[in-house]
XYZ file of C-alpha atoms in Angstrom:
424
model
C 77.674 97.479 181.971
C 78.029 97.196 178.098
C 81.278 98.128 176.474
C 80.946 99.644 173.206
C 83.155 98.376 171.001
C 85.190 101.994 169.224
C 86.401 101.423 165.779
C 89.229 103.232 164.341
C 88.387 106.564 161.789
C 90.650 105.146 159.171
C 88.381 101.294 159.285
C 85.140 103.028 159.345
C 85.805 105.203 156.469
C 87.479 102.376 154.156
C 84.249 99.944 154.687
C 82.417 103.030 153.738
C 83.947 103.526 150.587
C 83.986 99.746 149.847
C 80.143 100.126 150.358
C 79.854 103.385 148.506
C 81.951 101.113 145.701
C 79.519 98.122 145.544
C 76.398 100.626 145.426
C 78.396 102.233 142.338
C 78.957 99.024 140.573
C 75.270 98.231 141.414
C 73.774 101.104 140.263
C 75.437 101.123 137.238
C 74.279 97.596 136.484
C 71.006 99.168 136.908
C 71.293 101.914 134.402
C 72.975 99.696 131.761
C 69.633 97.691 132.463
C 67.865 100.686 131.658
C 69.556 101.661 129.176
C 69.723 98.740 126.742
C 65.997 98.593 127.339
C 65.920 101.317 124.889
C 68.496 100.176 122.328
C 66.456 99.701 119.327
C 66.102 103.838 119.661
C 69.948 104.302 120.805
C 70.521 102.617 117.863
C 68.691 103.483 115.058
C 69.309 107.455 116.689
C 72.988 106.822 115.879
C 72.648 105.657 112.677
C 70.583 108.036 111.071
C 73.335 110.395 112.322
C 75.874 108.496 110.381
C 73.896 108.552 107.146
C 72.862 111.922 107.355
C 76.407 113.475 108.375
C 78.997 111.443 106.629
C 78.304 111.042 102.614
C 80.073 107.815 101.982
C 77.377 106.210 104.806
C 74.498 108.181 102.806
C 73.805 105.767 99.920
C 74.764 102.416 101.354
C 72.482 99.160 100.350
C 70.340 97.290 102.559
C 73.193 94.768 103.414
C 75.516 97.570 103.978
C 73.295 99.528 106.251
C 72.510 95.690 108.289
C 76.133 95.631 108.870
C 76.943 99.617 110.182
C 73.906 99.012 112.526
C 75.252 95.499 113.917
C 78.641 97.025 114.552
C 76.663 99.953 116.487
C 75.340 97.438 118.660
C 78.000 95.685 119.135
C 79.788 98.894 120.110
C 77.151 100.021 122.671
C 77.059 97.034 124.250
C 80.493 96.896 124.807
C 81.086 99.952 126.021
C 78.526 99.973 128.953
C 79.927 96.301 129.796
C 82.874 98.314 130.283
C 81.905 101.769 132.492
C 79.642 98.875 134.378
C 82.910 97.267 135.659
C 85.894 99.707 135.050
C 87.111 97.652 132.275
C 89.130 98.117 128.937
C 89.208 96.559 125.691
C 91.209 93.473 124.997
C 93.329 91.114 122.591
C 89.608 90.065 120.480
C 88.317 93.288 120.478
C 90.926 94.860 119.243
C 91.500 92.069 116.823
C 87.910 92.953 115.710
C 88.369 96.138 115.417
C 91.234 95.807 112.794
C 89.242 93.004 110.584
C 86.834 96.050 110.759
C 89.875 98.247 108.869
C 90.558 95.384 106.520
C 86.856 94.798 105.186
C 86.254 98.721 104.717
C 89.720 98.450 102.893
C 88.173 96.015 100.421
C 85.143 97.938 99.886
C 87.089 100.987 99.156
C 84.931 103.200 101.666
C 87.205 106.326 102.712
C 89.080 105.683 106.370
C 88.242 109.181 107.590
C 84.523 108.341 106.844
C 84.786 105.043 108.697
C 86.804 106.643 111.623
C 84.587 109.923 111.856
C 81.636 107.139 111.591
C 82.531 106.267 115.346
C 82.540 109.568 116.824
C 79.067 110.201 115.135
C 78.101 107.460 117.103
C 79.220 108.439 120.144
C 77.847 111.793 119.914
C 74.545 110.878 119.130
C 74.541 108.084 121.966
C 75.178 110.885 124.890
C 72.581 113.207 123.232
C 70.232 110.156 123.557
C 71.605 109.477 127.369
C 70.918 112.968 128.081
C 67.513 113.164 126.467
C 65.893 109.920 128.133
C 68.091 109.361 131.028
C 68.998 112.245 132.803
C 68.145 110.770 136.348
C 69.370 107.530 135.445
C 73.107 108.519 135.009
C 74.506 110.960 137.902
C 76.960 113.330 136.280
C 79.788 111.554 138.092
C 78.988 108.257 136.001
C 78.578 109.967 133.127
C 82.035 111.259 133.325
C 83.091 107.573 133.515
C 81.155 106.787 131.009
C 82.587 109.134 128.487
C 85.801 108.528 129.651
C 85.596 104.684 128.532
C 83.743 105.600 125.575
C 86.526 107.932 124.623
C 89.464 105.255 125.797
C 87.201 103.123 122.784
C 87.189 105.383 120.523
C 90.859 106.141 120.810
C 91.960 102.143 121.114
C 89.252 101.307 118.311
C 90.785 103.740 115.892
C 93.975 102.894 116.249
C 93.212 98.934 115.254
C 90.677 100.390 112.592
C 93.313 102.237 111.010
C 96.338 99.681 110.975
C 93.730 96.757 109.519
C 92.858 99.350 107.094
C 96.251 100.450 106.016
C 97.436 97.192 106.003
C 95.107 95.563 103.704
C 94.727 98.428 101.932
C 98.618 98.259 100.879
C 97.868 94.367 100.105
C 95.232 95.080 97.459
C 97.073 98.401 95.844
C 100.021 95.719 95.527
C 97.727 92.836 94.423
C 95.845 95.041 92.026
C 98.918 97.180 90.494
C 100.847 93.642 90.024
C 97.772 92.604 88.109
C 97.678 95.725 85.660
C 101.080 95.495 85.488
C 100.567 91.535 83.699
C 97.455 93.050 81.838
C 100.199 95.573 80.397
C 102.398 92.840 79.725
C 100.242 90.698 77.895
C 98.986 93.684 75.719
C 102.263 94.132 74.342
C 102.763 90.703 73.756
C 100.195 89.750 72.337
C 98.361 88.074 74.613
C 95.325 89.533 75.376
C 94.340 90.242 71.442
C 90.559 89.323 71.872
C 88.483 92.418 72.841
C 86.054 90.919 74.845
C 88.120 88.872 76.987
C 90.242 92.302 77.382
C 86.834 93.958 78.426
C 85.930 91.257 81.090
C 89.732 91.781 82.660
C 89.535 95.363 83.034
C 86.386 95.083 84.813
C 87.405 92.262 87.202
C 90.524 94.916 87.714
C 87.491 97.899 88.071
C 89.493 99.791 85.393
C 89.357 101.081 81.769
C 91.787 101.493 78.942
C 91.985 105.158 77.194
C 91.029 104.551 73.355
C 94.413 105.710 72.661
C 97.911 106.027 74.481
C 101.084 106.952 74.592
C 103.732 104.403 74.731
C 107.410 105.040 76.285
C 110.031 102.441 76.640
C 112.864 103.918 78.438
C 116.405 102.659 79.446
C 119.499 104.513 80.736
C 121.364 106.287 78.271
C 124.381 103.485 79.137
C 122.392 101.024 77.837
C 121.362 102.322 74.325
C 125.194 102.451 73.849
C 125.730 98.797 73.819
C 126.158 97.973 77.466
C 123.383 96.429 78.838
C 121.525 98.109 82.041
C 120.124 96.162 85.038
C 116.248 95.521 85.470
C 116.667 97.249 88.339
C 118.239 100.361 86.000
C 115.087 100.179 83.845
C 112.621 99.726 86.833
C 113.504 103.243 88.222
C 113.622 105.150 84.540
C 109.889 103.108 83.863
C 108.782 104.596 88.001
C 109.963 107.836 87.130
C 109.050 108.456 83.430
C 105.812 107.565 85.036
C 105.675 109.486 88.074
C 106.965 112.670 86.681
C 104.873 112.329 83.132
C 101.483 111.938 84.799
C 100.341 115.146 85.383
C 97.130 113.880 87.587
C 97.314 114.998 91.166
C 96.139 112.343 93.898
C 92.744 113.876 93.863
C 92.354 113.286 90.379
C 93.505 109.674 90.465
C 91.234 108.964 93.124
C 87.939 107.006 91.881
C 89.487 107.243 88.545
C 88.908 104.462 86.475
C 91.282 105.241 83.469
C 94.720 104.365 83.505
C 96.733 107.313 82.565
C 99.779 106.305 83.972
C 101.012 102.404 84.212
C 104.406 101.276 83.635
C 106.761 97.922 84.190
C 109.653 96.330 83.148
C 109.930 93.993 80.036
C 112.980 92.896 77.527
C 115.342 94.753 80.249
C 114.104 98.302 79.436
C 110.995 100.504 81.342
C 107.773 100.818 79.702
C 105.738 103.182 80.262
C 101.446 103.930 79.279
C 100.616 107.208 79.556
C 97.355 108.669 78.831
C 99.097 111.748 76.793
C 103.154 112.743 77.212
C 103.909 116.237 76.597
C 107.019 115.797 74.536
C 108.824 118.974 76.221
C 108.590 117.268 79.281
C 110.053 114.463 78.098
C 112.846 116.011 76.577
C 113.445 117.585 79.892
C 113.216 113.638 82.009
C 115.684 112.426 79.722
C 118.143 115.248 79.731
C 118.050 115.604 83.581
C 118.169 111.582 84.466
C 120.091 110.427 81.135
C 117.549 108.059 80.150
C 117.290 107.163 76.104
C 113.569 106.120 74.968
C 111.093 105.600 72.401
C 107.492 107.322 72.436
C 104.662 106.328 70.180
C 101.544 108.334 70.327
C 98.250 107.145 68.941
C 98.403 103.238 70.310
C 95.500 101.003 70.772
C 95.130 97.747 72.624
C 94.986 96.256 68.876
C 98.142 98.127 67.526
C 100.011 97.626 70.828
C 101.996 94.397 70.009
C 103.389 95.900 67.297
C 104.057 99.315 68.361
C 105.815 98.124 71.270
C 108.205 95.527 69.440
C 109.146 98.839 66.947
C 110.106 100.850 70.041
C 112.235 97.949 71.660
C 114.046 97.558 68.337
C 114.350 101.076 67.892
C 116.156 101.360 71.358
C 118.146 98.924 70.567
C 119.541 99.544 67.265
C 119.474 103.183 66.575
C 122.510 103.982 65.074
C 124.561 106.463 66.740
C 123.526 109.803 64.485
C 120.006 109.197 66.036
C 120.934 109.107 69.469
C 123.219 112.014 68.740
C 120.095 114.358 67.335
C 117.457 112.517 69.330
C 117.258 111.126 72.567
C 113.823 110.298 72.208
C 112.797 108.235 68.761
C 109.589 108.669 67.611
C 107.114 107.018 65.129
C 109.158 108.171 62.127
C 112.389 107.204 63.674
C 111.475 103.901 64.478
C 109.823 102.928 61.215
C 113.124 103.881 59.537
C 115.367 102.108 61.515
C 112.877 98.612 61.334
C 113.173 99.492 57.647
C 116.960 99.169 56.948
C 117.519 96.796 59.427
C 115.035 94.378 58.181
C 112.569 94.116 60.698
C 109.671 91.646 60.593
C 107.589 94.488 61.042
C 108.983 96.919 58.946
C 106.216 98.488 56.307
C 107.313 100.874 53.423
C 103.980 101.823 53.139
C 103.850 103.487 56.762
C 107.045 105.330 56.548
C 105.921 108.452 54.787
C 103.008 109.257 57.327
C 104.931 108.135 60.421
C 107.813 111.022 59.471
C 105.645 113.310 57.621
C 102.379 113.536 59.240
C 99.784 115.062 57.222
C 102.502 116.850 55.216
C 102.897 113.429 53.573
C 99.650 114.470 50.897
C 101.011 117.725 50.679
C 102.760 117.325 47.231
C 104.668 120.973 47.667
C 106.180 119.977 51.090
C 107.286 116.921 49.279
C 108.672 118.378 46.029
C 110.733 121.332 48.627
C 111.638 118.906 50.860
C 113.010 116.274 47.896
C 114.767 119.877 46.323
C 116.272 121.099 49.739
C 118.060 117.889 50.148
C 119.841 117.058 47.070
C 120.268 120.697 46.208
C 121.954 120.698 50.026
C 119.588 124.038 51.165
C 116.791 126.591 50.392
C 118.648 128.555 48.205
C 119.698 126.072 45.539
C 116.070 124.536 46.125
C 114.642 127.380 45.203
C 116.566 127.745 42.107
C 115.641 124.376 41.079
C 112.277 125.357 42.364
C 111.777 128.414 40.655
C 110.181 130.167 44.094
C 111.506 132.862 46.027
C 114.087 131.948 49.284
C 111.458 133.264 51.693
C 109.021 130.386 49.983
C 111.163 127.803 50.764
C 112.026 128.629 54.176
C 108.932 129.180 54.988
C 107.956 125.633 53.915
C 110.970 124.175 55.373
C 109.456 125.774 58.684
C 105.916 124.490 58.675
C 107.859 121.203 58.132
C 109.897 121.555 61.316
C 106.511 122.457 63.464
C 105.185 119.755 62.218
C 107.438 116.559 62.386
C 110.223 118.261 64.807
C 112.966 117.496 62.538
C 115.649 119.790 60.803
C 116.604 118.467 57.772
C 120.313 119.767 57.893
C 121.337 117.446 60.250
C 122.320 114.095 59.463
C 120.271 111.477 60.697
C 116.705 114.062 59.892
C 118.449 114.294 56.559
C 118.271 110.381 56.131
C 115.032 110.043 57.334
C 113.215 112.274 55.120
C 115.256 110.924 52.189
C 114.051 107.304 53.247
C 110.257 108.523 53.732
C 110.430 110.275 50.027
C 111.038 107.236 48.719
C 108.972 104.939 50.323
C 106.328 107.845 49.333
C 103.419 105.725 47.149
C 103.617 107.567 43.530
């Protein structure tokens, strides 16, 4: 008699699942065979999808295009390496995905296009998998499948993102220290030759407005006599040109002009704006006690110059000014390099820098020269031989025009000083 040999429930059904296990693993093998056997159309499927849904992919160059469809590959074939043996990502691909981040960072395409590039991918993969394989992959697989594809995608962003942020800080550093020295070596002097200065701006892939505005700021402390710390002047230059640029991100984005650059040179904050509005100004320097000096109108040519007047200006206002003005202008700083005896002081600019176009309007000059020395309107109009209402409405244009009130002291002084530097 034969004995048959019983094996216990709990045995049978364990080397059944271990079989079930192995067919898995097997038949998977199988459909990543099958699969990859139609990559070139997996492929080229999810790339189309990528140019056609995501416009930064749309007008990419042959090389470009060569490079997206090698990292799709790359990507698919890693993926169903993966569901084929329950696996997950590790140290190198991850490491691959981040140098991914850092070159898209160089090449200034947008992270949310690069990220939502992926998913694209992905999408258009399962609608491929679904279209020519829907006996190939059981809906339990494909479960697995999109479960490691979505494990990817969230492991792949992550290390996509950081290589991107990271570099991308790098370069804004890299390129902002480098417009910073272009700065510096426009108001020095240094970069006087317009085509080497054309050649720098577009290795930095940026342009110069025709004209500017140039602040040099320092706190109030320091126009007083006591000398601030760099680190004083750094934050009045970072805010004069944070609050003064009235761009939003989206409009700095892609933009080539610099509106808004600033450093610190000499001890003090200096600022190039595109335009300041001076009521704005007035308002930053009130609020944060910051002194400064704004020219308007400055080219890369006149730059030297203008900056070395607005440094000296700062510097050796006497008080009256800073009393009456926190901010010198053009005028102000002419006069001041005048009777100090500036190297750059010119007579012959005065007029115009306080006067504006009022300077060839000989009755602005002839009320102005009468309201002073016969100490207001009403003894200037005496000497004038015009009504009051005349005069004060001259003396009024002349206010709109340069700012300035010539009862006050150190207004007084500088339209007496721009009268007579006035050519005959």
């Amino acid at each position: 008699m034969v004995m048959k040999k019983t094996v216990p429930p709990e045995h049978g059904t364990r080397v059944g699942g271990a079989s079930s296990a192995a067919r898995s693993a097997a038949d998977r093998s199988a459909a990543v065979a099958r699969i990859l056997a139609d990559e070139p159309g997996m492929v080229e499927a999810a790339l189309a999808a990528v140019t056609r849904e995501i416009p930064a992919y749309a007008n990419l160059d042959a090389r470009q295009l060569e490079e997206v469809r090698s990292l799709i590959v790359w990507t698919l074939r890693r993926v169903l390496e993966l569901w084929s043996v329950d696996g997950a990502l590790d140290a190198d691909d991850l490491r691959m995905f981040r140098g991914v981040g850092a070159v898209r960072a160089r090449d200034a395409r947008p992270l949310a296009a690069v990220l939502r590039a992926y998913r694209v991918a992905a999408l258009a993969f399962f609608d491929r998998i679904g279209e020519r394989f829907p006996d190939t992959v059981p809906s339990r697989d494909l479960s697995a499948l999109a479960r490691v594809w979505l494990t990817v995608l969230d492991q792949s962003s992550e290390a996509v993102f950081d290589g991107y942020e990271s570099t991308g800080r790098i370069l804004s550093e890299d390129r902002e220290r480098a417009l910073r020295g272009l700065l510096a070596d426009l108001l020095l002097g240094r970069q006087s030759h317009a085509g080497t200065l054309r050649a720098r701006l577009r290795e930095l892939d940026a342009e110069l407005p025709a004209t500017f505005d140039l602040l040099v700021v320092s706190p109030a402390a320091g126009a007083a006599g006591a000398a601030g710390s760099a680190d004083d002047a750094a934050r009045a230059a970072a805010l004069a040109a944070t609050a003064l640029d009235a761009r939003t991100a989206a409009d700095r984005a892609g933009d080539l002009e610099l509106t808004s650059l600033h450093t610190v040179m000499d001890g003090v904050g200096v600022v190039l704006l595109k335009a300041v509005d001076p009521a704005a100004l007035e308002r930053l320097t009130g609020a944060h006690a910051l002194t400064g000096a704004r020219l308007t109108g400055v080219t890369a040519a006149t730059a030297p110059r203008d900056y070395r007047l607005a440094l000296h200006g700062l510097r050796h206002a006497p008080p009256p000014a800073r009393t009456e003005r926190r901010v010198l202008d053009r005028g102000d700083l002419e006069v001041v390099a005048l009777v100090t005896g500036h190297p750059d002081a010119a007579p012959a600019r005065v007029t115009e820098a306080v006067l504006g176009h009022l300077a060839q309007d000989d009755d602005t000059r002839r009320t102005l020269d009468a309201v002073i020395y016969a100490d207001g309107a009403a003894g200037a109009a005496a000497r004038l031989h015009l009504h009051p209402q005349t005069v004060r409405y001259r003396l009024r244009r002349l206010a709109t025009t340069t700012g300035r009130d010539p009862r006050t002291p150190w207004n007084r002084f500088v339209f007496q000083t721009a009268l007579l530097t006035a050519t005959p």
